[in-house]
Tab-separated table of C-alpha atoms in Angstrom:
chain	number	residue	atom	x	y	z
F	9	ALA	CA	143.760	120.308	159.138
F	10	GLN	CA	145.882	118.488	161.635
F	11	SER	CA	148.140	115.662	160.545
F	12	VAL	CA	150.856	113.418	161.899
F	13	THR	CA	153.712	111.805	160.031
F	14	GLN	CA	155.786	108.950	161.313
F	15	PRO	CA	158.499	108.610	158.694
F	16	ASP	CA	159.725	105.182	159.773
F	17	ILE	CA	157.332	102.341	159.101
F	18	HIS	CA	159.628	99.692	160.550
F	19	ILE	CA	162.597	99.943	162.872
F	20	THR	CA	164.780	97.117	164.152
F	21	VAL	CA	167.112	97.622	167.067
F	22	SER	CA	169.184	95.304	169.189
F	23	GLU	CA	168.185	94.693	172.753
F	24	GLY	CA	169.969	97.173	174.985
F	25	ALA	CA	170.438	99.693	172.220
F	26	SER	CA	168.935	103.151	172.293
F	27	LEU	CA	165.807	104.008	170.361
F	28	GLU	CA	164.349	107.080	168.754
F	29	LEU	CA	161.046	107.049	166.919
F	30	ARG	CA	160.238	110.101	164.881
F	31	CYS	CA	157.004	112.020	164.811
F	32	ASN	CA	156.217	115.208	162.937
F	33	TYR	CA	152.920	116.972	163.238
F	34	SER	CA	150.997	119.727	161.562
F	35	TYR	CA	148.641	121.727	163.719
F	36	GLY	CA	147.532	125.334	163.641
F	37	ALA	CA	147.578	126.046	167.351
F	38	THR	CA	149.315	124.655	170.402
F	39	PRO	CA	149.164	120.910	169.945
F	40	TYR	CA	148.480	118.279	172.520
F	41	LEU	CA	150.749	115.372	171.658
F	42	PHE	CA	150.591	111.737	172.610
F	43	TRP	CA	152.425	108.497	172.095
F	44	TYR	CA	150.517	105.229	172.295
F	45	VAL	CA	151.827	101.691	172.051
F	46	GLN	CA	149.963	98.745	170.619
F	47	SER	CA	151.109	95.182	171.186
F	48	PRO	CA	149.916	92.578	168.678
F	49	GLY	CA	146.196	92.027	168.950
F	50	GLN	CA	145.918	94.495	171.799
F	51	GLY	CA	144.473	97.923	172.353
F	52	LEU	CA	146.253	101.242	172.585
F	53	GLN	CA	148.136	102.029	175.739
F	54	LEU	CA	149.157	105.588	176.538
F	55	LEU	CA	152.910	105.966	176.934
F	56	LEU	CA	153.137	109.684	177.520
F	57	LYS	CA	151.612	113.036	176.669
F	58	TYR	CA	152.550	116.658	176.234
F	59	PHE	CA	150.197	119.546	176.887
F	60	SER	CA	152.436	122.414	177.963
F	61	GLY	CA	155.420	123.281	180.125
F	62	ASP	CA	158.599	121.269	180.145
F	63	THR	CA	159.238	120.093	176.608
F	64	LEU	CA	160.837	116.851	177.759
F	65	VAL	CA	158.189	114.525	179.099
F	66	GLN	CA	158.616	111.241	180.851
F	67	GLY	CA	156.327	108.305	180.344
F	68	ILE	CA	155.845	104.755	181.406
F	69	LYS	CA	158.232	101.901	180.692
F	70	GLY	CA	161.247	104.215	180.604
F	71	PHE	CA	160.139	106.196	177.554
F	72	GLU	CA	160.508	109.912	177.111
F	73	ALA	CA	159.658	112.342	174.342
F	74	GLU	CA	160.753	115.837	173.475
F	75	PHE	CA	158.511	118.484	171.986
F	76	LYS	CA	160.327	120.756	169.559
F	77	ARG	CA	158.026	123.455	168.280
F	78	SER	CA	160.565	124.799	165.786
F	79	GLN	CA	160.763	121.392	164.143
F	80	SER	CA	157.109	120.401	164.669
F	81	SER	CA	158.391	117.203	166.166
F	82	PHE	CA	157.649	115.001	169.144
F	83	ASN	CA	160.167	112.172	168.966
F	84	LEU	CA	160.000	109.234	171.317
F	85	ARG	CA	163.166	107.920	172.915
F	86	LYS	CA	164.340	105.152	175.160
F	87	PRO	CA	167.962	104.728	176.263
F	88	SER	CA	167.957	100.938	176.400
F	89	VAL	CA	165.378	98.833	174.595
F	90	HIS	CA	164.028	95.605	176.039
F	91	TRP	CA	162.655	92.709	174.015
F	92	SER	CA	159.222	93.404	175.480
F	93	ASP	CA	159.214	96.814	173.782
F	94	ALA	CA	158.568	95.174	170.436
F	95	ALA	CA	155.227	96.617	169.355
F	96	GLU	CA	153.696	99.268	167.149
F	97	TYR	CA	154.013	102.851	168.274
F	98	PHE	CA	151.599	105.587	167.329
F	99	CYS	CA	152.055	109.305	167.661
F	100	ALA	CA	148.881	111.375	167.864
F	101	VAL	CA	147.930	115.030	167.980
F	102	GLY	CA	144.819	116.581	169.436
F	103	GLY	CA	143.592	119.828	170.819
F	104	ASN	CA	140.816	121.156	168.629
F	105	ALA	CA	137.365	121.871	169.972
F	106	GLY	CA	136.210	118.296	169.657
F	107	ASN	CA	139.522	116.989	170.830
F	108	MET	CA	139.562	114.191	168.316
F	109	LEU	CA	142.946	112.589	167.974
F	110	THR	CA	144.726	112.345	164.663
F	111	PHE	CA	147.153	109.466	164.502
F	112	GLY	CA	150.262	108.866	162.504
F	113	GLY	CA	150.661	105.724	160.484
F	114	GLY	CA	152.632	104.000	163.212
F	115	THR	CA	156.143	102.609	163.527
F	116	ARG	CA	156.598	98.916	164.047
F	117	LEU	CA	159.500	98.214	166.358
F	118	MET	CA	161.324	94.912	166.267
F	119	VAL	CA	163.944	94.046	168.857
F	120	LYS	CA	166.806	91.714	168.036
F	121	PRO	CA	168.251	89.589	170.820
X	12	GLU	CA	143.707	98.476	183.265
X	13	PRO	CA	141.389	100.355	180.951
X	14	GLU	CA	138.293	101.779	182.554
X	15	VAL	CA	136.107	100.597	179.718
X	16	THR	CA	135.384	97.157	178.438
X	17	GLN	CA	134.244	96.450	174.931
X	18	THR	CA	131.934	93.705	173.806
X	19	PRO	CA	132.173	91.575	171.880
X	20	SER	CA	135.909	91.172	171.578
X	21	HIS	CA	135.453	89.617	168.139
X	22	GLN	CA	132.526	89.560	165.765
X	23	VAL	CA	132.074	87.963	162.387
X	24	THR	CA	129.094	89.059	160.341
X	25	GLN	CA	127.721	88.807	156.858
X	26	MET	CA	127.724	91.797	154.559
X	27	GLY	CA	124.511	93.760	154.884
X	28	GLN	CA	123.877	92.738	158.471
X	29	GLU	CA	123.579	95.149	161.348
X	30	VAL	CA	126.140	95.061	164.127
X	31	ILE	CA	126.199	96.764	167.484
X	32	LEU	CA	129.460	97.261	169.274
X	33	ARG	CA	129.351	98.102	172.949
X	34	CYS	CA	131.579	100.089	175.233
X	35	VAL	CA	130.937	99.692	178.937
X	36	PRO	CA	132.536	102.280	181.173
X	37	ILE	CA	133.536	101.273	184.656
X	38	SER	CA	133.693	104.808	185.970
X	39	ASN	CA	131.260	107.582	185.221
X	40	HIS	CA	132.889	109.185	182.198
X	41	LEU	CA	131.117	111.790	180.119
X	42	TYR	CA	133.136	111.963	176.946
X	43	PHE	CA	133.352	109.028	174.592
X	44	TYR	CA	134.882	108.393	171.233
X	45	TRP	CA	134.928	105.702	168.596
X	46	TYR	CA	137.944	105.068	166.436
X	47	ARG	CA	138.658	102.336	163.969
X	48	GLN	CA	141.807	100.731	162.642
X	49	ILE	CA	141.656	98.821	159.401
X	50	LEU	CA	144.256	96.072	159.401
X	51	GLY	CA	147.684	97.505	158.723
X	52	GLN	CA	146.473	101.086	158.621
X	53	LYS	CA	146.396	104.027	160.978
X	54	VAL	CA	143.854	104.598	163.706
X	55	GLU	CA	141.047	106.839	162.425
X	56	PHE	CA	138.601	108.969	164.347
X	57	LEU	CA	134.934	108.205	163.792
X	58	VAL	CA	132.866	110.166	166.279
X	59	SER	CA	132.899	111.900	169.644
X	60	PHE	CA	129.969	111.903	172.032
X	61	TYR	CA	129.240	114.124	175.001
X	62	ASN	CA	126.169	114.575	177.100
X	63	ASN	CA	124.161	112.234	174.932
X	64	GLU	CA	124.962	114.083	171.747
X	65	ILE	CA	127.424	113.732	168.922
X	66	SER	CA	129.919	116.556	169.254
X	67	GLU	CA	132.083	115.785	166.248
X	68	LYS	CA	132.195	113.211	163.496
X	69	SER	CA	134.482	112.358	160.627
X	70	GLU	CA	133.714	111.787	156.965
X	71	ILE	CA	133.833	108.060	157.654
X	72	PHE	CA	130.873	108.339	160.005
X	73	ASP	CA	128.152	108.322	157.382
X	74	ASP	CA	124.486	107.409	157.611
X	75	GLN	CA	125.360	103.760	158.101
X	76	PHE	CA	126.762	104.567	161.520
X	77	SER	CA	125.017	105.701	164.661
X	78	VAL	CA	125.935	106.038	168.304
X	79	GLU	CA	123.906	106.211	171.445
X	80	ARG	CA	124.040	105.739	175.158
X	81	PRO	CA	120.603	104.256	175.720
X	82	ASP	CA	120.749	103.435	179.401
X	83	GLY	CA	123.197	106.064	180.579
X	84	SER	CA	125.855	103.421	180.846
X	85	ASN	CA	126.684	101.453	177.716
X	86	PHE	CA	127.920	103.460	174.755
X	87	THR	CA	127.143	101.762	171.483
X	88	LEU	CA	128.229	102.033	167.888
X	89	LYS	CA	125.781	100.632	165.380
X	90	ILE	CA	126.602	99.863	161.795
X	91	ARG	CA	123.301	99.527	160.019
X	92	SER	CA	124.285	97.538	156.947
X	93	THR	CA	127.847	96.333	157.073
X	94	LYS	CA	130.166	96.409	154.097
X	95	LEU	CA	133.336	94.453	153.514
X	96	GLU	CA	135.352	97.605	154.092
X	97	ASP	CA	133.926	97.952	157.591
X	98	SER	CA	136.178	95.102	158.665
X	99	ALA	CA	138.460	96.676	161.238
X	100	MET	CA	139.320	96.940	164.890
X	101	TYR	CA	136.963	99.369	166.588
X	102	PHE	CA	138.161	101.164	169.665
X	103	CYS	CA	136.103	102.984	172.207
X	104	ALA	CA	137.909	105.747	174.069
X	105	TYR	CA	136.927	107.925	176.970
X	106	ARG	CA	138.175	111.188	178.280
X	107	SER	CA	139.361	111.395	181.814
X	108	ALA	CA	138.814	115.085	182.534
X	109	SER	CA	136.401	117.838	181.655
X	110	GLY	CA	138.932	120.427	180.613
X	111	ARG	CA	140.680	120.754	177.314
X	112	GLN	CA	143.832	119.163	178.642
X	113	GLU	CA	142.314	115.768	178.570
X	114	THR	CA	143.761	112.417	177.830
X	115	GLN	CA	141.921	109.770	175.902
X	116	TYR	CA	142.193	106.241	177.134
X	117	PHE	CA	141.309	103.391	174.883
X	118	GLY	CA	139.416	100.205	175.440
X	119	PRO	CA	140.731	96.838	174.277
X	120	GLY	CA	138.822	96.992	170.993
X	121	THR	CA	136.364	94.872	169.043
X	122	ARG	CA	137.629	93.121	165.972
X	123	LEU	CA	134.926	93.108	163.320
X	124	LEU	CA	135.142	90.897	160.280
X	125	VAL	CA	132.578	91.336	157.516
X	126	LEU	CA	132.289	88.456	155.075
């Protein structure tokens, strides 16, 4: 069965600082990996995705993520965080026949001024 | 902007009542999904729907739940007799391509509160 672990439930960073959110997955075949962001009371917005090819993928809002098969990881990074990045971030894996997504528990990001 | 809208945005209902949540696609998508997120918990898959049939469902999607696309447009999730534990945010998602390398895009959600 596929699963996703986001080890950090909460992260606080200062505005302008760099950010890395961790995501580890378990999947029997080649995974399709996603990061979504959810602002309070809002829906899920796709930040970026990985299907194949270059293991470093670029997304919206200056985010990037790197797929590391050997570590079963797909960590999300941003070089300089803005206050508007405060939100909850979800990593998800898909790719089976039904293509259902399995989500991690989320990481809540707080940004200090 | 998401290419689906969800109605209602919020619904409060009494335990045991039936609720119907609607997902209205703007474009002509074929693949639809329902997920739910209980407050403070992870997003969970409920069901996927393609070509007017359920293609996959989770253990959560028991006999109390049903989905249909009655008019070829709206995609609905019905909860026949709501329980307190059905209180959650329900998200409709659609798939943007027909191949396996698809991306699911989510609607804004319906917040359901069962009292």
